[in-house]
Short mmCIF file of C-alpha atoms and ligand atoms in Angstrom, two decimals:
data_model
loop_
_atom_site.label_atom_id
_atom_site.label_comp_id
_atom_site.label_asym_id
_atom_site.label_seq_id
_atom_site.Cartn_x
_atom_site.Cartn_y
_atom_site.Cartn_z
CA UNK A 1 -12.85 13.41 -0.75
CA UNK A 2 -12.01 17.00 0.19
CA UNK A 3 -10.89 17.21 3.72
CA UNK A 4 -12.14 13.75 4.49
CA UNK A 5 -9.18 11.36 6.41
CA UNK A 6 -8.24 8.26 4.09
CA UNK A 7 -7.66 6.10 6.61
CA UNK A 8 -9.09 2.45 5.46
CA UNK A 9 -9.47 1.93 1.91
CA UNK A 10 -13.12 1.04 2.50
CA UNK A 11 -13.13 4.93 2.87
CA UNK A 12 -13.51 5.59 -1.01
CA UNK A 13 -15.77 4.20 -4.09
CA UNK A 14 -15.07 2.78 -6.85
CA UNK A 15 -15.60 6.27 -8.31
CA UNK A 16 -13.60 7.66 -6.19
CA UNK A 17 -10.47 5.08 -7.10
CA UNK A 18 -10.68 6.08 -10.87
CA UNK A 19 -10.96 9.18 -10.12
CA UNK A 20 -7.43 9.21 -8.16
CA UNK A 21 -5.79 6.91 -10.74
CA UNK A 22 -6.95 9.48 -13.45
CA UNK A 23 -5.72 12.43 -11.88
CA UNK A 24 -2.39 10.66 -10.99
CA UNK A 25 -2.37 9.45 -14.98
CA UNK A 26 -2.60 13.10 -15.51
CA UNK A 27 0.15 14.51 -13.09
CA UNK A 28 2.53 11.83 -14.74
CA UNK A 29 2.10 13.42 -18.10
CA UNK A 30 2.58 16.85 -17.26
CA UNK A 31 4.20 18.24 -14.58
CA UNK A 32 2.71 21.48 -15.01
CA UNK A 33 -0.78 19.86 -13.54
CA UNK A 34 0.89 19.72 -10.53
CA UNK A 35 3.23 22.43 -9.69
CA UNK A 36 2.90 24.98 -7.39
CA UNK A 37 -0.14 23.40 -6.66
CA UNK A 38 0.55 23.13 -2.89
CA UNK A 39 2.04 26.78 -2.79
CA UNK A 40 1.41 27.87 1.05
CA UNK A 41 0.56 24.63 2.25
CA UNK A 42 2.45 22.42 4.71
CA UNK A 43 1.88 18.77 5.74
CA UNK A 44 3.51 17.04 8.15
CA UNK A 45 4.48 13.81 7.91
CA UNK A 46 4.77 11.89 11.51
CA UNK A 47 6.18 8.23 10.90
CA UNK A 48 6.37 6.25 14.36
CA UNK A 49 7.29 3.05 12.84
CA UNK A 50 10.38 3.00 9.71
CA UNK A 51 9.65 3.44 5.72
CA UNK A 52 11.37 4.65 3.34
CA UNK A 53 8.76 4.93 0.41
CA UNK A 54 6.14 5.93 2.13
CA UNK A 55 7.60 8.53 3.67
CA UNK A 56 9.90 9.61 0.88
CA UNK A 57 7.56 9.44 -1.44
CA UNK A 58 4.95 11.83 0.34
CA UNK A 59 7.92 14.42 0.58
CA UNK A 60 9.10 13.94 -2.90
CA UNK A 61 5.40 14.73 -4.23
CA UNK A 62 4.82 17.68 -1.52
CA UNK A 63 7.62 19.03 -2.80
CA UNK A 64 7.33 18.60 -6.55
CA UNK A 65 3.92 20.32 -5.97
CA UNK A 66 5.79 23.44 -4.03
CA UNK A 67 4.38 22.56 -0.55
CA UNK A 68 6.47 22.53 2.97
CA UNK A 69 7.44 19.31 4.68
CA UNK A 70 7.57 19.12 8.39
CA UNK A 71 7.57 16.10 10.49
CA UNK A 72 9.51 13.07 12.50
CA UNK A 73 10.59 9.30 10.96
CA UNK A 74 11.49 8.84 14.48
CA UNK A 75 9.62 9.21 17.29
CA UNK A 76 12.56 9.19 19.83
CA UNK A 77 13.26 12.53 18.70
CA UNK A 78 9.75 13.72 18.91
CA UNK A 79 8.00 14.69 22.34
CA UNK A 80 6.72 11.00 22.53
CA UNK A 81 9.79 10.30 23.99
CA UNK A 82 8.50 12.75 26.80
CA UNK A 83 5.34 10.33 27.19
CA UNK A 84 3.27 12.82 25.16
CA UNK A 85 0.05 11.03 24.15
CA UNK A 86 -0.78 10.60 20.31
CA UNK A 87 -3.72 12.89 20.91
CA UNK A 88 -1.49 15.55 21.98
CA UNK A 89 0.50 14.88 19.50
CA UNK A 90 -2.24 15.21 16.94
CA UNK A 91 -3.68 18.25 18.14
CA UNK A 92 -0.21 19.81 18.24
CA UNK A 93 0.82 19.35 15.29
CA UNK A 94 -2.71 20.18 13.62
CA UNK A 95 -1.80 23.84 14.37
CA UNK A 96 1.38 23.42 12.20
CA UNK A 97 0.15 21.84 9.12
CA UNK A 98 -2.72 21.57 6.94
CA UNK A 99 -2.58 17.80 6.01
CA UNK A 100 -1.17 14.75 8.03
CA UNK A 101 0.91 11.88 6.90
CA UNK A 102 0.83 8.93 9.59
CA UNK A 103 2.15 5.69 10.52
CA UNK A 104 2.05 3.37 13.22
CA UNK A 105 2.42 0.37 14.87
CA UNK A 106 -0.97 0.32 16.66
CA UNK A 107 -3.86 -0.62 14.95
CA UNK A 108 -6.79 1.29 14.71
CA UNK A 109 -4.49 4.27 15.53
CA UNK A 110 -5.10 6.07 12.66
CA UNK A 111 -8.79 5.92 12.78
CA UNK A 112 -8.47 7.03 16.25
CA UNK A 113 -6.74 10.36 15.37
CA UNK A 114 -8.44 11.25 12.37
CA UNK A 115 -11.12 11.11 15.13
CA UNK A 116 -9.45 13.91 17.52
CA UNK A 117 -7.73 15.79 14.57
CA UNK A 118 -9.31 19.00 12.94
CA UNK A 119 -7.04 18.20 9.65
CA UNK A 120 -7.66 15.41 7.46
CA UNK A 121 -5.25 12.25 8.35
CA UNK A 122 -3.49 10.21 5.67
CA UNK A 123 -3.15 6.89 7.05
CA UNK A 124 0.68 5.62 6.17
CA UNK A 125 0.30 2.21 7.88
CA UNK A 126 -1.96 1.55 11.08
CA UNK A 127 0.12 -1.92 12.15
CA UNK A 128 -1.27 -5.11 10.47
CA UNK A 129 -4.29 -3.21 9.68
CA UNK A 130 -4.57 -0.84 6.30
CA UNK A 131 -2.55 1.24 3.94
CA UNK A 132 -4.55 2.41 1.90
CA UNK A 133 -2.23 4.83 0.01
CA UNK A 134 -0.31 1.25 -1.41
CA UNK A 135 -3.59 0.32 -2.26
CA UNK A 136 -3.95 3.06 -4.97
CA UNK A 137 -0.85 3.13 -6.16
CA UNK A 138 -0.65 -0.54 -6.47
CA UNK A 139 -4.10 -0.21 -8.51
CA UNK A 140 -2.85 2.47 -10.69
CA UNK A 141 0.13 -0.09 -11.11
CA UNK A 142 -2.10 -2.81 -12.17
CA UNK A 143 -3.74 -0.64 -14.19
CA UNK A 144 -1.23 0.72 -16.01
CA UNK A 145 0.50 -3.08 -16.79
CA UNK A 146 -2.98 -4.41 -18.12
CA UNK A 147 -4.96 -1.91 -18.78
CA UNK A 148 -8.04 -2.84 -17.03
CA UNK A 149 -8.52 -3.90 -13.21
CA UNK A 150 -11.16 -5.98 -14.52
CA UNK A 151 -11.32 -10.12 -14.14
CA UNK A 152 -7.79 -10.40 -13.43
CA UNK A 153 -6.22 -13.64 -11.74
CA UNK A 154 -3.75 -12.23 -8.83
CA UNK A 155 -1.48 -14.71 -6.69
CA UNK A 156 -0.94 -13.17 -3.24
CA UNK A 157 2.64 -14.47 -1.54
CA UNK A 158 3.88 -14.77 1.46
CA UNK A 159 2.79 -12.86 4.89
CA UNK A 160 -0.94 -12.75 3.74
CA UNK A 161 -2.05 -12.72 7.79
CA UNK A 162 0.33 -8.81 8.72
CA UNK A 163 1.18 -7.67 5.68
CA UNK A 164 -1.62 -4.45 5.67
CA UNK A 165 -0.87 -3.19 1.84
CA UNK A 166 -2.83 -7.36 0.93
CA UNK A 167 -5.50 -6.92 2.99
CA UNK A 168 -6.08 -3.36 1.56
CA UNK A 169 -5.55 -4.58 -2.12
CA UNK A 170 -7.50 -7.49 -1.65
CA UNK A 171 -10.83 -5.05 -0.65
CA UNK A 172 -9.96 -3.06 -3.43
CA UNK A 173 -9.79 -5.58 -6.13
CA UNK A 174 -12.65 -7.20 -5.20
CA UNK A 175 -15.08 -4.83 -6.49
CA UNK A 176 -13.42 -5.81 -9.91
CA UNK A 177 -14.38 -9.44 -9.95
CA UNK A 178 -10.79 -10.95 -9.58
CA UNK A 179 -9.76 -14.74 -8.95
CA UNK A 180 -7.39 -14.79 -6.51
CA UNK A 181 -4.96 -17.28 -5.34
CA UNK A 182 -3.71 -17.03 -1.60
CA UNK A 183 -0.18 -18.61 -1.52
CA UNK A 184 1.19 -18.59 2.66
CA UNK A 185 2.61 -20.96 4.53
CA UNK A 186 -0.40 -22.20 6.89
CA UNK A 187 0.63 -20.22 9.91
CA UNK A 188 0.64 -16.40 8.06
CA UNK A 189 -2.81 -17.41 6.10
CA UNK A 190 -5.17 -14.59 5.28
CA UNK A 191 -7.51 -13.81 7.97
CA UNK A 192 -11.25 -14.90 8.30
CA UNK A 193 -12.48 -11.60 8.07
CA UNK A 194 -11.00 -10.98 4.60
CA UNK A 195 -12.42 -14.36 3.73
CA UNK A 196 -15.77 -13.67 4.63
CA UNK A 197 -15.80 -10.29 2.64
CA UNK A 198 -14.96 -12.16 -0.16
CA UNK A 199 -17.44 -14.91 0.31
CA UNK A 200 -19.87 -11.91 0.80
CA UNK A 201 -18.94 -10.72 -2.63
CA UNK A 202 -18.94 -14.25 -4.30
CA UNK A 203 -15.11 -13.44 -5.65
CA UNK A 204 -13.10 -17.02 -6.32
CA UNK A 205 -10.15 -17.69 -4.15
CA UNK A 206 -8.36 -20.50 -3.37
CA UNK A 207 -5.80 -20.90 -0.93
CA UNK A 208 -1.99 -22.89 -1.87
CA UNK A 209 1.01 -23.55 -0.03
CA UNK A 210 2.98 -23.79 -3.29
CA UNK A 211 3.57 -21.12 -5.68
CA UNK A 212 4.07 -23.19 -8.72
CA UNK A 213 0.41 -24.43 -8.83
CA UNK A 214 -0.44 -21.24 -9.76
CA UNK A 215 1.93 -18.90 -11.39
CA UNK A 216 1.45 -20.23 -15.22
CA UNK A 217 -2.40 -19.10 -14.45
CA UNK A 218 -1.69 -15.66 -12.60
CA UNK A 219 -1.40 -11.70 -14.33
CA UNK A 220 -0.41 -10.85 -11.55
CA UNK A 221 2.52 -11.60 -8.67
CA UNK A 222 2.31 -9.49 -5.37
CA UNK A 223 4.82 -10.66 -3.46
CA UNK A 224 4.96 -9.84 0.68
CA UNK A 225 8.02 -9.85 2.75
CA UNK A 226 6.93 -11.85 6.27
CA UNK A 227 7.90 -8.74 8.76
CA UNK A 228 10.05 -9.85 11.42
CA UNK A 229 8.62 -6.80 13.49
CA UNK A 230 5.10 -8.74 13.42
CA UNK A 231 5.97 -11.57 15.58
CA UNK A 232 6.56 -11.40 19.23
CA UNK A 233 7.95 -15.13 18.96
CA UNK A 234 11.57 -15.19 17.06
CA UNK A 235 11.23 -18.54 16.70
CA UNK A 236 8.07 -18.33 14.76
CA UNK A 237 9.42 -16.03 12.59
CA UNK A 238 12.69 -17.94 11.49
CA UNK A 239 10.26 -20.96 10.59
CA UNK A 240 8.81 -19.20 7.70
CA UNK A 241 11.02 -16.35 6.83
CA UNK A 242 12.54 -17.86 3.55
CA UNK A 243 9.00 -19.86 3.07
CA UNK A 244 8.99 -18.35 -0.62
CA UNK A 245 11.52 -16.99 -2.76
CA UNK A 246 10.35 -15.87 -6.50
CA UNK A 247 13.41 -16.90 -8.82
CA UNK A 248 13.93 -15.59 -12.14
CA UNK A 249 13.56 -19.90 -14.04
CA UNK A 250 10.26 -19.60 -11.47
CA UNK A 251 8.61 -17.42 -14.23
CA UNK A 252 9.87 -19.15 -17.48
CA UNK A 253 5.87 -20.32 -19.03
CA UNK A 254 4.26 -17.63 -17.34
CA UNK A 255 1.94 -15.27 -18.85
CA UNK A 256 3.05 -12.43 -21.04
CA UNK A 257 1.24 -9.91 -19.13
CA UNK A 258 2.53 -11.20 -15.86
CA UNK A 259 3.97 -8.65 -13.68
CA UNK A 260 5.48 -9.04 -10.29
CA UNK A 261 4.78 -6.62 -7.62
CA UNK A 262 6.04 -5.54 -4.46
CA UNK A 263 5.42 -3.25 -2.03
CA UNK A 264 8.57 -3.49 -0.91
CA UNK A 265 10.82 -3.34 1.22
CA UNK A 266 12.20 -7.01 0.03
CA UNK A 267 14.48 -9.06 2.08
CA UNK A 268 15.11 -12.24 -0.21
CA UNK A 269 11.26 -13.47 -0.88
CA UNK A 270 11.98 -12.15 -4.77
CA UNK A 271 15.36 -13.42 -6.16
CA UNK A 272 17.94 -10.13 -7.30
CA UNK A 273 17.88 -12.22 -11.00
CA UNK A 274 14.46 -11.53 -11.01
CA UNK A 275 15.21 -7.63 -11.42
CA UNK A 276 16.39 -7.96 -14.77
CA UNK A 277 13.27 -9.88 -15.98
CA UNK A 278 10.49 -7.69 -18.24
CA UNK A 279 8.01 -9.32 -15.42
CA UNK A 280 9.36 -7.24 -12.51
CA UNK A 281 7.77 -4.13 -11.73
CA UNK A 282 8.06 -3.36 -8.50
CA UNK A 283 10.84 -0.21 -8.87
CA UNK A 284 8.19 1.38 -11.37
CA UNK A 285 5.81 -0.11 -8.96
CA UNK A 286 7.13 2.66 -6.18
CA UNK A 287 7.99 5.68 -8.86
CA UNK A 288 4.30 5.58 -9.45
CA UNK A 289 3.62 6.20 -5.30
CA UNK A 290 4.63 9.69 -6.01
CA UNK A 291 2.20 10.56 -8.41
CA UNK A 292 -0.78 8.51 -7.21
CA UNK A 293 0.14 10.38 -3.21
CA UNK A 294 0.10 13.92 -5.32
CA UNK A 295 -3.39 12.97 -6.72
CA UNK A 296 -4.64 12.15 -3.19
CA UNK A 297 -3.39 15.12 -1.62
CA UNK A 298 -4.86 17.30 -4.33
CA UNK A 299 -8.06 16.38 -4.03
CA UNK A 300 -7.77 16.12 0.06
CA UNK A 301 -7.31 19.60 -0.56
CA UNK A 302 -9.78 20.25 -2.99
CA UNK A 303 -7.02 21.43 -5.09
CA UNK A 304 -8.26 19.25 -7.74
CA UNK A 305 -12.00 18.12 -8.66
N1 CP B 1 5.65 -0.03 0.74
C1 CP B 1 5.98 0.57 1.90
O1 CP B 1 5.13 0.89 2.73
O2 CP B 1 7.32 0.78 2.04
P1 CP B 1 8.00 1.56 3.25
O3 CP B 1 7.79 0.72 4.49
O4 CP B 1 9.44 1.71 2.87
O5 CP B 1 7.29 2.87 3.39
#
């Protein structure tokens, strides 16, 4: 991993996933693991498209760990605004920092400047594409709620076609031998290419417009929001924006080890009388971001072995 780009989730073993989810296991114990750890080190974090855990996240661990933060959440007040190119951009700020933190819209973008950039790049978000970051921390969430990643059943909901932190999760999890359920209204369905990975691997899936045929069976809820910022036709989106909304009676006869999860941000696909269930998980779900983004940066850095 050291000084290697993340930028798909395909770019780590299964090795390498434990070995992330350990060292974050081991950073949440004891902060002394991590402090001062990035002393002298400074990584920018260059967001071209909103967030506010991603982003936050990265700074709150960077700083927990005694590194320097610089960076832009908006790109109008960066030189893009000028009609600099993201390979200037890149190379620029390469000089500054020793690690980059990026998002945007475009797919494929990240890939694309971990290809021009002499630092490693942390892919934040590359459009519908990947996130791999979500991807680990939402394993080390699953994890940590029942204790194995192993044979789980997981119920995917709602924008299953954009939303980037499935498609990662679903690679992920399928080196565990999971059955999962793909619950989307028909026009947001998961694409073929995830499908034929998962034929590939032999995993079980099934695909459901309605959540209730398979929420007594699941362990685990992830629950999308369908991003307005996905569809170029409005009219699309306000056909299937409130397709699915998770209500707190929803989950009454549901496993014990059920736990909803999010990657948030939510708009109102997961009920506010939810929050006050012992299922949801999703605020731990982004506490736990920090920790598994320290791990990742620690051993980008080969701070950590
Ligand atoms: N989960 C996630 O990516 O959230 P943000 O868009 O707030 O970063």
């Amino acid at each position: 991993m050291k000084n290697k780009s993340l930028i798909s989730i395909h770019d780590y073993s299964k090795d390498d996933y434990f070995k992330i989810l350990e060292l974050a296991d081991r950073f949440r114990k004891n902060s002394q693991e991590y402090e001062n750890l990035l002393s002298g080190k400074v990584v920018a974090t260059l967001f071209f498209e909103p967030s506010t855990r991603t982003r936050l996240s990265f700074e709150s661990a960077v700083q927990r760990m005694g590194g320097r933060i610089i960076g832009f959440s908006d790109p109008g007040s960066s030189s893009v605004q000028k009609g600099e190119s993201l390979k200037d951009t890149i190379l620029t700020v390469a000089q500054y920092a020793d690690l980059i933190v990026m998002r945007h819209p475009i797919e494929g973008s990240a890939r694309w400047a971990s290809e021009v950039s002499p630092v490693p790049i942390i892919n934040a978000g590359d459009g519908a594409n990947q996130h791999p970051t979500q991807c680990l921390l939402d394993l080390y969430t699953i994890k940590e709620t029942q204790n194995t990643l192993e044979n789980l059943t997981i119920t995917f909901v709602g924008d299953l076609k954009y939303g980037r932190t499935v498609h990662s999760l679903i690679q992920a999890m399928s080196n565990f031998n999971p059955v999962f359920f793909l619950v989307s209204p028909e026009s947001l369905k998961l694409p073929n290419e995830y499908k034929l990975l998962l034929d590939e691997r032999n995993i079980n899936y099934s695909e459901h417009k309605d959540l209730q045929e398979v929420i007594k069976q699941s362990d685990i809820v992830y629950v999308t929001r369908v991003q307005r910022e996905r569809f170029s036709d409005p009219m699309e989106y306000e056909k299937v924006k409130n397709a699915y909304v998770l209500s707190a009676s929803m989950l009454e006869g549901t496993k014990p080890n059920l736990k909803v999860l999010h990657p948030l941000p939510r708009v109102n696909e997961i009920s506010t009388d939810v929050d006050d269930t012992q299922k949801a998980y999703y605020f731990q779900q982004a506490l736990n971001g920090v920790f598994t983004r320290m791990a990742i940066m620690a051993l980008m850095l080969g701070l950590k072995n």
